[in-house]
Structure formats: C-alpha cells, structure tokens
C-alpha cells in the first residue's frame, strides 16, 4: 500500500481511463513496458555511443549502453537495499523503477552523438536551444505516440528520475557569451557551442505538473543553479532515483565503453598503465588498488574471459562502494537523499572516464566522424527550416503548423531531426544533396 507521499508520485499527467482485467503490474512495471516498446528506445540501436555506428559489429551503441546501465542500476538498487534496509523501505526504492530510468536515459540524444547535439543547439540557439536530456523530457511527456499528446505518460516519479538538470536552458544561458556566428556551417567550432544542460522553456507547464507535490521551498532549492562567468550555469541537485541512474550511466561509460577501445586496438596497454592503473594504486582504495596491479595484463589479455572478469570486478567494486547520503537542504524524501560514491572511488571512476574521453573520443579519426555528423545535422536543419511545408513529412508538417502559430515551429524541426538514427539522417542528407540520389518512401518517414 502506498504511503501518503508516494501516492502522488504514482500519478500520470493523463489519468488512466481504461483498466485491463488481470493486469497486476506496478506503475513502474507499466512504465518499463512503455519504454521498451517505444520507437524512441528501438532507435537507440542505430545511434552513436562513443564510436560511429557502422564501423564495426562489435562495439556498443546507445542501446547496448543503456542495457548495460540498466543492469548496473538494478545492481546498485539491490546493494543499497541490503546496506540500508530501513532507508530503502522509507524511500520505497524500486529496482524496476531504476531499471526503467537507465533504459530511458538516452532516448533524447540525437544522431551522431555529441556532434549532433552541438549541431542542433547551434541551429536552435535563438529558438530556445537544444540538449539531449531536455529532449528526453519532451519524448516521455509529449512526443512518443503512446498517447495522443502526453507521450509515454509515465508515472510522476519515473519522470522525476529522468530529469537530470531541473532548470531551463534560457535561465542557465544568461551569462553565456557565444562567439559571432560564422559565415559557413563548416566553420562552426563545437567547443564554442556546448549546450547548457537543462530543459526547454516551452515545456515549463509540464515541469510545474511534475514538481507540484513538492513543498515550495524544496521546488526552489531543487531548481537552483550555480551561475557561470561567461559560461552556462549548472544545476545543483538531482532526485534520489536520478542519482542512482547517473551513477549507473557513469560506470557503464567509464568501464564498459573502455572495453570497446581495447578490443578495437584504439588504446595501448602502456597508456592505460600510465594514465589509469598506476594512479589507481595511489588512491586510498585498497579494493581498487589491488585490482590495479594486474589490470593492464588482464584487460589487454588475448584471452577474452580474463578481460571480462576484470571488467566485472571493476564494476562490482564501484557498485558495492556506493552509499546513500542525506541532503539537509530538502524536506521531501525523494530529494533529501542521494546515492553517491565515496570521494576516492569517485576520483578512481574519473580516471577511467577521462581516459576514454582523451584516448578515444578525442582521437582525430573519431572527431572527423563527429564533425561530419555535426555538418549533416546542421545542413538538414537548414534545408528543412527553409520550407517546412514543402520538405517535412505530412504528419510533421501538421505539428509544425500548430507550433508555428505560437512561434515555436523550429522546435518541431529539432524534434524531427533529433529522433533520426545515424543512418536515417545520412540517407536523408543524400536524398536532399547528392546528385542522382533517388527519393524513396523510406527516406522520408521515420
């Protein structure tokens, strides 16, 4: 039976009007089914995670990354339930809820990874901006056609757990100083156009609904942020469930994505030893220091099972180290606690994440693919926005006309492009810009 505070978080923006005989699932089990069966989730199989889709059949896409994050998330939930049984019961911690958040956390990210996100933010900068997590909020609350206008219509607590940055891009951008826009899209420098991490102002009514059960002081504190001097502001807080999801995401990125780079020969054993294994042994974390002594040998072994065992041991070490910590600023239970790694473990995970970033993501060949994707997305946006009623699919044209009446038509174009897979975007680009490239029904409709 739900407690007084929990019942409000079972609610959906669109109340259920139909009940199904024999359906004894919890609200979070229904939410998981809606995510799994959504088109937005399926498209993750053809969206870039770290390396471009199509380079190999081995490495992770955003779909496999999300599945691994979900497995880690449920592991974290089980570990915390065992370590803090009374607190877990009071918070009504639910493994299916955490799994759902991890499965859904990347569905708003556009094609071509960070290149696509920068591209859409550049094109939308004067129309409210673009950011992948903000787009996730739009998909689950409005765009996914599970309902006519309410997206997946997830329970309120599931939606809260997917809001990693609870404020609006325009507020977070107040102190941002962007450079002069270049004459050519080919001259857009990605580092100049990092999107602030937040929600879109046009979605404010949905955030108001989401946060309605919170006390006013908690709402204001939850949405507070640190202003950047010439840079984007950063929100300070996340809900309890979101903190678990984010840890699962970081562990999957830092540890599992490392495996791709090793198998594909993109990093060397010497670099890993120097930049990860050696500094790992210097941290005051005996469990990780012990692993660090033979990590290079095990991870770079010719025997796949040795690498798998090493990856599993690393993941387990991080999962079992996570604690629940109180946040005295809040009175509501869902905000008053966060899952966190101890400082030394957090520093250790940062070693892995930084290594993947510096040695894989920043490689010139990977950056060339990202730049190409960035250009594809910007040129698609430029073309489609030049004459939406001529170039958009009919159903998207209808949405554009409705939104344009209130001056928000560009957001519909961003919705359309961000939902594309890498392959779909590349195919549509060829259809529009490559001579003699034919047009087919498949190249127009998603």
Coordinates of C-alpha atoms in Angstrom, one line a residue:
X1 CA 0.0 0.0 0.0
X2 CA 1.4 3.4 -1.0
X3 CA 2.3 5.9 1.7
X4 CA 0.7 9.4 1.7
X5 CA 3.7 11.0 -0.1
X6 CA 4.3 8.1 -2.5
X7 CA 0.7 8.0 -4.0
X8 CA 1.2 11.4 -5.7
X9 CA 4.2 10.0 -7.5
X10 CA 2.2 7.1 -9.0
X11 CA 0.0 9.7 -10.8
X12 CA 0.3 10.2 -14.5
X13 CA -0.3 13.5 -16.4
X14 CA -3.1 11.8 -18.3
X15 CA -5.2 9.7 -15.8
X16 CA -5.8 6.1 -16.8
X17 CA -9.3 5.8 -18.3
X18 CA -9.0 2.1 -19.1
X19 CA -8.2 -0.8 -16.8
X20 CA -7.2 -4.2 -18.1
X21 CA -8.6 -7.3 -16.4
X22 CA -5.8 -9.3 -14.7
X23 CA -3.1 -6.7 -15.0
X24 CA -1.4 -6.7 -11.6
X25 CA 1.7 -4.8 -12.6
X26 CA 3.0 -2.0 -10.5
X27 CA 3.1 1.6 -12.0
X28 CA 6.9 1.2 -12.6
X29 CA 6.4 -2.2 -14.4
X30 CA 4.0 -0.4 -16.7
X31 CA 6.5 2.4 -17.2
X32 CA 9.2 -0.1 -18.1
X33 CA 7.0 -1.7 -20.7
X34 CA 6.2 1.7 -22.3
X35 CA 9.9 2.5 -22.6
X36 CA 10.8 -0.9 -24.0
X37 CA 8.1 -0.9 -26.6
X38 CA 8.7 2.7 -27.7
X39 CA 10.1 3.7 -31.1
X40 CA 12.5 6.1 -29.4
X41 CA 14.0 3.2 -27.4
X42 CA 14.4 1.0 -30.5
X43 CA 16.2 3.8 -32.4
X44 CA 19.0 3.7 -29.9
X45 CA 20.3 0.6 -31.7
X46 CA 21.3 2.8 -34.6
X47 CA 22.6 5.8 -32.7
X48 CA 26.2 6.5 -31.8
X49 CA 27.5 5.8 -28.3
X50 CA 31.2 6.5 -28.5
X51 CA 32.2 5.2 -32.0
X52 CA 30.2 5.8 -35.2
X53 CA 27.6 3.2 -36.0
X54 CA 28.7 1.1 -39.0
X55 CA 32.5 0.9 -38.2
X56 CA 32.2 -2.5 -36.6
X57 CA 29.6 -5.0 -35.4
X58 CA 31.2 -5.3 -32.0
X59 CA 31.2 -2.1 -30.2
X60 CA 28.4 -0.5 -28.2
X61 CA 25.6 1.6 -29.5
X62 CA 23.4 3.8 -27.3
X63 CA 21.0 0.8 -27.0
X64 CA 23.6 -1.7 -25.6
X65 CA 25.0 1.1 -23.4
X66 CA 21.5 1.7 -22.0
X67 CA 21.0 -2.1 -21.4
X68 CA 24.3 -2.2 -19.5
X69 CA 23.5 0.9 -17.5
X70 CA 20.1 -0.8 -16.6
X71 CA 21.9 -3.9 -15.4
X72 CA 24.3 -1.8 -13.3
X73 CA 21.4 0.3 -12.0
X74 CA 19.5 -2.7 -10.7
X75 CA 22.7 -3.9 -9.1
X76 CA 23.1 -0.6 -7.3
X77 CA 19.5 -0.8 -6.1
X78 CA 20.0 -4.3 -4.7
X79 CA 23.2 -3.3 -3.0
X80 CA 21.7 -0.2 -1.4
X81 CA 18.6 -2.2 -0.2
X82 CA 20.9 -4.6 1.6
X83 CA 23.1 -1.9 3.0
X84 CA 20.3 0.4 4.1
X85 CA 17.2 -1.7 4.5
X86 CA 15.2 0.8 6.6
X87 CA 16.1 3.8 4.5
X88 CA 15.4 1.9 1.3
X89 CA 12.0 0.9 2.6
X90 CA 11.2 4.5 3.7
X91 CA 12.2 5.8 0.2
X92 CA 10.2 2.9 -1.5
X93 CA 13.2 2.2 -3.6
X94 CA 12.2 0.0 -6.5
X95 CA 14.6 -1.9 -8.8
X96 CA 12.2 -1.8 -11.7
X97 CA 11.9 2.0 -11.5
X98 CA 15.7 2.3 -11.5
X99 CA 15.9 -0.1 -14.5
X100 CA 13.3 1.9 -16.4
X101 CA 15.3 5.2 -15.8
X102 CA 18.5 3.6 -17.1
X103 CA 16.8 2.2 -20.1
X104 CA 15.3 5.6 -21.0
X105 CA 18.0 8.0 -20.0
X106 CA 19.5 8.4 -23.5
X107 CA 16.4 8.4 -25.7
X108 CA 16.5 12.1 -26.3
X109 CA 20.0 12.1 -27.7
X110 CA 20.2 13.0 -31.4
X111 CA 22.1 11.2 -34.2
X112 CA 25.9 11.3 -34.4
X113 CA 26.5 11.7 -30.6
X114 CA 27.9 14.9 -29.3
X115 CA 28.3 16.3 -32.9
X116 CA 24.6 16.1 -33.5
X117 CA 23.8 17.7 -30.1
X118 CA 26.1 20.6 -30.8
X119 CA 24.6 21.0 -34.3
X120 CA 21.1 21.2 -33.0
X121 CA 22.0 23.6 -30.2
X122 CA 23.7 25.9 -32.7
X123 CA 20.7 25.9 -35.0
X124 CA 18.3 26.3 -32.1
X125 CA 20.3 28.8 -30.1
X126 CA 18.0 31.7 -30.9
X127 CA 14.9 29.5 -30.5
X128 CA 15.3 28.0 -27.0
X129 CA 18.4 25.8 -27.5
X130 CA 18.8 22.1 -27.6
X131 CA 20.1 19.5 -25.2
X132 CA 19.7 15.7 -25.2
X133 CA 18.4 15.4 -21.6
X134 CA 15.9 18.1 -22.3
X135 CA 14.8 16.2 -25.4
X136 CA 14.3 13.1 -23.3
X137 CA 11.9 15.0 -21.2
X138 CA 9.9 16.0 -24.3
X139 CA 9.8 12.5 -25.6
X140 CA 8.5 10.9 -22.5
X141 CA 6.0 13.7 -21.7
X142 CA 4.7 14.7 -25.2
X143 CA 6.2 13.1 -28.3
X144 CA 6.3 9.3 -28.1
X145 CA 2.9 8.3 -29.6
X146 CA 1.8 6.0 -26.8
X147 CA -0.9 8.7 -26.2
X148 CA -2.2 11.4 -28.4
X149 CA -0.5 14.3 -26.6
X150 CA 1.1 13.0 -23.4
X151 CA 4.0 10.9 -24.8
X152 CA 4.7 7.7 -22.8
X153 CA 2.6 9.2 -19.9
X154 CA 4.9 7.7 -17.3
X155 CA 4.2 8.0 -13.6
X156 CA 5.4 11.2 -12.0
X157 CA 8.2 9.5 -10.1
X158 CA 9.7 8.0 -13.3
X159 CA 9.6 11.4 -14.9
X160 CA 11.3 13.0 -11.9
X161 CA 14.1 10.4 -12.1
X162 CA 14.8 11.3 -15.7
X163 CA 15.2 15.0 -15.0
X164 CA 19.0 15.3 -14.6
X165 CA 19.1 19.1 -14.9
X166 CA 16.0 20.7 -13.3
X167 CA 16.0 24.2 -14.8
X168 CA 15.7 25.8 -18.2
X169 CA 18.3 26.4 -20.9
X170 CA 17.4 30.1 -21.2
X171 CA 18.0 30.7 -17.5
X172 CA 21.2 28.7 -17.5
X173 CA 22.4 30.6 -20.5
X174 CA 22.0 34.1 -19.1
X175 CA 25.8 34.6 -18.6
X176 CA 26.9 32.6 -21.7
X177 CA 28.9 34.6 -24.3
X178 CA 28.8 32.9 -27.7
X179 CA 31.2 33.9 -30.4
X180 CA 30.0 35.6 -33.6
X181 CA 28.1 33.1 -35.8
X182 CA 30.4 32.1 -38.7
X183 CA 29.5 32.7 -42.3
X184 CA 29.6 29.0 -43.1
X185 CA 28.2 26.0 -41.2
X186 CA 31.6 24.3 -41.9
X187 CA 33.2 26.8 -39.6
X188 CA 31.1 26.1 -36.5
X189 CA 33.6 25.1 -33.7
X190 CA 32.0 22.5 -31.4
X191 CA 33.8 23.7 -28.3
X192 CA 32.2 27.2 -28.7
X193 CA 28.6 25.8 -28.8
X194 CA 28.3 23.3 -25.9
X195 CA 24.7 23.3 -24.9
X196 CA 23.7 24.2 -21.3
X197 CA 22.3 21.1 -19.7
X198 CA 18.7 21.7 -18.9
X199 CA 15.0 21.8 -20.1
X200 CA 13.3 23.8 -22.8
X201 CA 11.2 26.8 -21.6
X202 CA 8.3 25.7 -23.8
X203 CA 7.9 22.7 -21.6
X204 CA 7.6 24.7 -18.4
X205 CA 3.9 23.7 -17.7
X206 CA 5.0 20.0 -17.6
X207 CA 7.8 20.7 -15.1
X208 CA 5.2 22.6 -13.0
X209 CA 3.0 19.5 -13.0
X210 CA 5.9 17.3 -12.2
X211 CA 7.1 19.3 -9.2
X212 CA 3.6 20.0 -7.8
X213 CA 3.8 17.5 -4.9
X214 CA 7.0 19.1 -3.5
X215 CA 6.9 21.8 -0.9
X216 CA 7.6 25.3 -2.3
X217 CA 11.0 25.6 -0.6
X218 CA 12.1 22.2 -2.0
X219 CA 11.0 23.2 -5.5
X220 CA 13.0 26.4 -5.4
X221 CA 16.1 24.7 -4.0
X222 CA 15.8 21.8 -6.4
X223 CA 15.8 24.2 -9.4
X224 CA 18.7 26.3 -8.1
X225 CA 22.0 26.5 -10.0
X226 CA 25.5 27.9 -10.0
X227 CA 26.0 30.7 -12.4
X228 CA 28.9 30.5 -14.8
X229 CA 31.1 33.5 -15.5
X230 CA 30.7 33.7 -19.3
X231 CA 29.7 30.0 -19.3
X232 CA 26.4 28.1 -18.8
X233 CA 25.0 27.7 -15.3
X234 CA 24.9 24.3 -13.8
X235 CA 22.0 22.8 -11.7
X236 CA 23.0 21.6 -8.3
X237 CA 20.6 18.8 -7.4
X238 CA 19.0 15.6 -8.6
X239 CA 16.4 13.3 -7.1
X240 CA 17.4 10.2 -5.3
X241 CA 16.4 7.9 -8.2
X242 CA 18.2 10.1 -10.7
X243 CA 21.4 9.9 -8.6
X244 CA 21.4 6.1 -8.9
X245 CA 20.7 6.3 -12.6
X246 CA 23.5 8.7 -13.2
X247 CA 26.0 6.6 -11.3
X248 CA 25.0 3.6 -13.4
X249 CA 25.4 5.7 -16.5
X250 CA 28.9 6.8 -15.5
X251 CA 30.1 3.3 -14.5
X252 CA 28.8 1.9 -17.9
X253 CA 30.6 4.7 -19.8
X254 CA 33.8 4.6 -17.8
X255 CA 34.2 0.8 -17.6
X256 CA 32.2 -0.9 -20.2
X257 CA 33.0 1.6 -23.0
X258 CA 36.7 1.1 -22.2
X259 CA 36.3 -2.5 -23.4
X260 CA 35.4 -1.3 -26.9
X261 CA 38.5 0.8 -27.2
X262 CA 40.7 -2.1 -26.0
X263 CA 39.3 -4.7 -28.4
X264 CA 39.4 -2.4 -31.4
X265 CA 43.1 -1.5 -30.7
X266 CA 42.4 2.2 -30.1
X267 CA 44.3 2.4 -26.8
X268 CA 47.6 0.8 -25.7
X269 CA 48.5 -1.1 -22.6
X270 CA 51.3 1.4 -21.8
X271 CA 48.9 4.4 -21.9
X272 CA 46.4 2.6 -19.7
X273 CA 49.1 1.6 -17.2
X274 CA 50.5 5.2 -17.1
X275 CA 47.2 7.1 -17.0
X276 CA 44.8 4.7 -15.1
X277 CA 46.4 1.7 -13.4
X278 CA 49.4 3.5 -11.8
X279 CA 47.4 6.5 -10.4
X280 CA 44.7 4.0 -9.3
X281 CA 47.1 2.3 -6.9
X282 CA 48.0 5.7 -5.3
X283 CA 44.3 6.2 -4.3
X284 CA 43.3 5.3 -0.7
X285 CA 41.0 2.5 -2.0
X286 CA 42.5 -1.0 -1.2
X287 CA 40.0 -2.9 -3.3
X288 CA 40.8 -0.9 -6.5
X289 CA 44.5 -0.6 -5.7
X290 CA 44.7 -4.4 -5.6
X291 CA 42.9 -4.7 -8.9
X292 CA 45.2 -2.0 -10.4
X293 CA 48.3 -4.1 -10.0
X294 CA 47.4 -6.6 -12.7
X295 CA 44.6 -4.7 -14.5
X296 CA 46.7 -3.9 -17.6
X297 CA 47.6 -7.6 -18.0
X298 CA 44.0 -8.8 -17.6
X299 CA 42.3 -6.1 -19.7
X300 CA 44.8 -6.4 -22.6
X301 CA 45.0 -10.2 -22.4
X302 CA 44.5 -12.3 -25.6
X303 CA 42.0 -14.3 -23.6
X304 CA 38.6 -12.7 -23.7
X305 CA 37.4 -14.3 -20.4
X306 CA 40.2 -12.6 -18.5
X307 CA 39.2 -9.2 -19.8
X308 CA 35.5 -9.9 -19.0
X309 CA 36.5 -11.0 -15.4
X310 CA 38.5 -7.8 -14.9
X311 CA 35.6 -5.6 -16.2
X312 CA 33.2 -7.4 -13.9
X313 CA 35.5 -7.0 -10.9
X314 CA 35.8 -3.2 -11.6
X315 CA 32.0 -2.8 -11.9
X316 CA 31.4 -4.7 -8.7
X317 CA 34.0 -2.6 -6.8
X318 CA 32.2 0.6 -7.8
X319 CA 28.7 -0.7 -7.2
X320 CA 29.5 -2.0 -3.7
X321 CA 31.1 1.2 -2.7
X322 CA 28.0 3.4 -3.3
X323 CA 26.4 4.9 -0.2
X324 CA 23.2 6.9 0.5
X325 CA 23.9 10.3 1.8
X326 CA 21.4 12.9 3.3
X327 CA 20.9 16.4 1.8
X328 CA 19.8 18.6 4.6
X329 CA 18.6 21.3 2.2
X330 CA 15.4 19.3 1.5
X331 CA 12.4 18.0 3.4
X332 CA 10.9 15.7 0.8
X333 CA 12.3 12.2 0.9
X334 CA 12.9 11.9 -2.9
X335 CA 15.2 15.0 -2.7
X336 CA 16.6 14.6 0.8
X337 CA 18.8 11.7 -0.1
X338 CA 21.3 10.9 -2.9
X339 CA 23.3 7.8 -3.8
X340 CA 27.0 8.7 -4.0
X341 CA 30.4 7.2 -4.4
X342 CA 33.0 8.0 -1.7
X343 CA 35.5 10.6 -2.8
X344 CA 38.3 8.2 -3.6
X345 CA 36.1 5.9 -5.6
X346 CA 34.7 9.0 -7.5
X347 CA 38.2 10.0 -8.3
X348 CA 39.0 6.5 -9.5
X349 CA 36.0 6.4 -11.8
X350 CA 37.0 9.8 -13.2
X351 CA 40.4 8.3 -14.2
X352 CA 38.5 5.7 -16.4
X353 CA 36.1 8.3 -17.8
X354 CA 38.9 10.8 -18.6
X355 CA 41.0 8.0 -20.3
X356 CA 38.1 7.1 -22.6
X357 CA 37.5 10.7 -23.4
X358 CA 41.1 11.7 -24.1
X359 CA 42.2 8.5 -25.8
X360 CA 39.1 7.5 -27.7
X361 CA 36.6 10.3 -28.1
X362 CA 39.3 13.0 -28.8
X363 CA 41.1 10.8 -31.4
X364 CA 41.2 12.7 -34.7
X365 CA 39.5 9.9 -36.7
X366 CA 36.6 9.8 -34.2
X367 CA 36.4 13.6 -34.2
X368 CA 36.2 13.6 -38.0
X369 CA 33.2 11.4 -37.9
X370 CA 31.7 13.6 -35.2
X371 CA 32.3 16.7 -37.3
X372 CA 30.8 15.1 -40.3
X373 CA 27.7 14.2 -38.3
X374 CA 27.6 17.7 -37.0
X375 CA 27.6 19.1 -40.5
X376 CA 24.9 16.6 -41.7
X377 CA 22.6 17.6 -38.9
X378 CA 23.1 21.4 -39.4
X379 CA 22.5 21.2 -43.2
X380 CA 19.4 19.0 -42.7
X381 CA 18.1 21.6 -40.3
X382 CA 18.9 24.5 -42.6
X383 CA 17.2 22.8 -45.5
X384 CA 14.0 21.6 -43.6
X385 CA 13.6 25.0 -41.9
X386 CA 13.8 26.8 -45.3
X387 CA 10.5 25.5 -46.4
X388 CA 8.9 23.2 -43.8
X389 CA 5.6 22.8 -45.6
X390 CA 7.4 21.5 -48.6
X391 CA 10.1 19.3 -47.1
X392 CA 8.7 17.8 -43.9
X393 CA 6.7 14.6 -43.8
X394 CA 2.9 15.3 -43.7
X395 CA 2.4 14.4 -40.1
X396 CA 5.3 16.6 -39.0
X397 CA 4.0 19.4 -41.2
X398 CA 0.8 19.3 -39.2
X399 CA 2.7 19.6 -35.9
X400 CA 4.9 22.4 -37.4
X401 CA 1.8 24.4 -38.4
X402 CA 0.3 24.1 -34.9
X403 CA 3.6 25.1 -33.2
X404 CA 4.3 27.9 -35.7
X405 CA 1.1 29.6 -34.7
X406 CA 2.6 30.2 -31.3
X407 CA 6.1 30.9 -32.7
X408 CA 7.6 27.6 -31.8
X409 CA 7.9 25.9 -35.2
X410 CA 11.6 25.4 -35.0
X411 CA 11.2 23.2 -32.0
X412 CA 9.2 20.7 -34.2
X413 CA 12.1 20.6 -36.7
X414 CA 14.5 19.9 -33.9
X415 CA 12.2 17.2 -32.6
X416 CA 12.1 15.6 -36.1
X417 CA 15.9 15.6 -36.6
X418 CA 16.8 14.6 -33.1
X419 CA 14.6 11.5 -33.5
X420 CA 16.6 10.3 -36.5
X421 CA 19.1 7.4 -36.4
X422 CA 22.6 8.0 -37.8
X423 CA 21.7 6.0 -40.9
X424 CA 18.3 7.7 -41.5
X425 CA 19.9 11.2 -41.2
X426 CA 22.7 10.2 -43.6
X427 CA 20.2 8.7 -46.1
X428 CA 18.0 11.8 -46.0
X429 CA 21.1 14.0 -46.5
X430 CA 22.0 12.0 -49.6
X431 CA 18.4 12.3 -50.9
X432 CA 18.5 16.1 -50.5
X433 CA 22.0 17.0 -51.5
X434 CA 23.6 14.2 -53.6
X435 CA 23.0 14.4 -57.3
X436 CA 21.2 11.4 -58.8
X437 CA 20.3 10.1 -55.4
X438 CA 16.7 8.8 -55.6
X439 CA 13.9 9.6 -53.2
X440 CA 12.0 6.7 -51.6
X441 CA 9.3 6.5 -49.1
X442 CA 11.8 5.1 -46.6
X443 CA 13.9 8.2 -46.8
X444 CA 11.0 10.5 -45.9
X445 CA 9.3 8.7 -43.0
X446 CA 10.5 7.5 -39.6

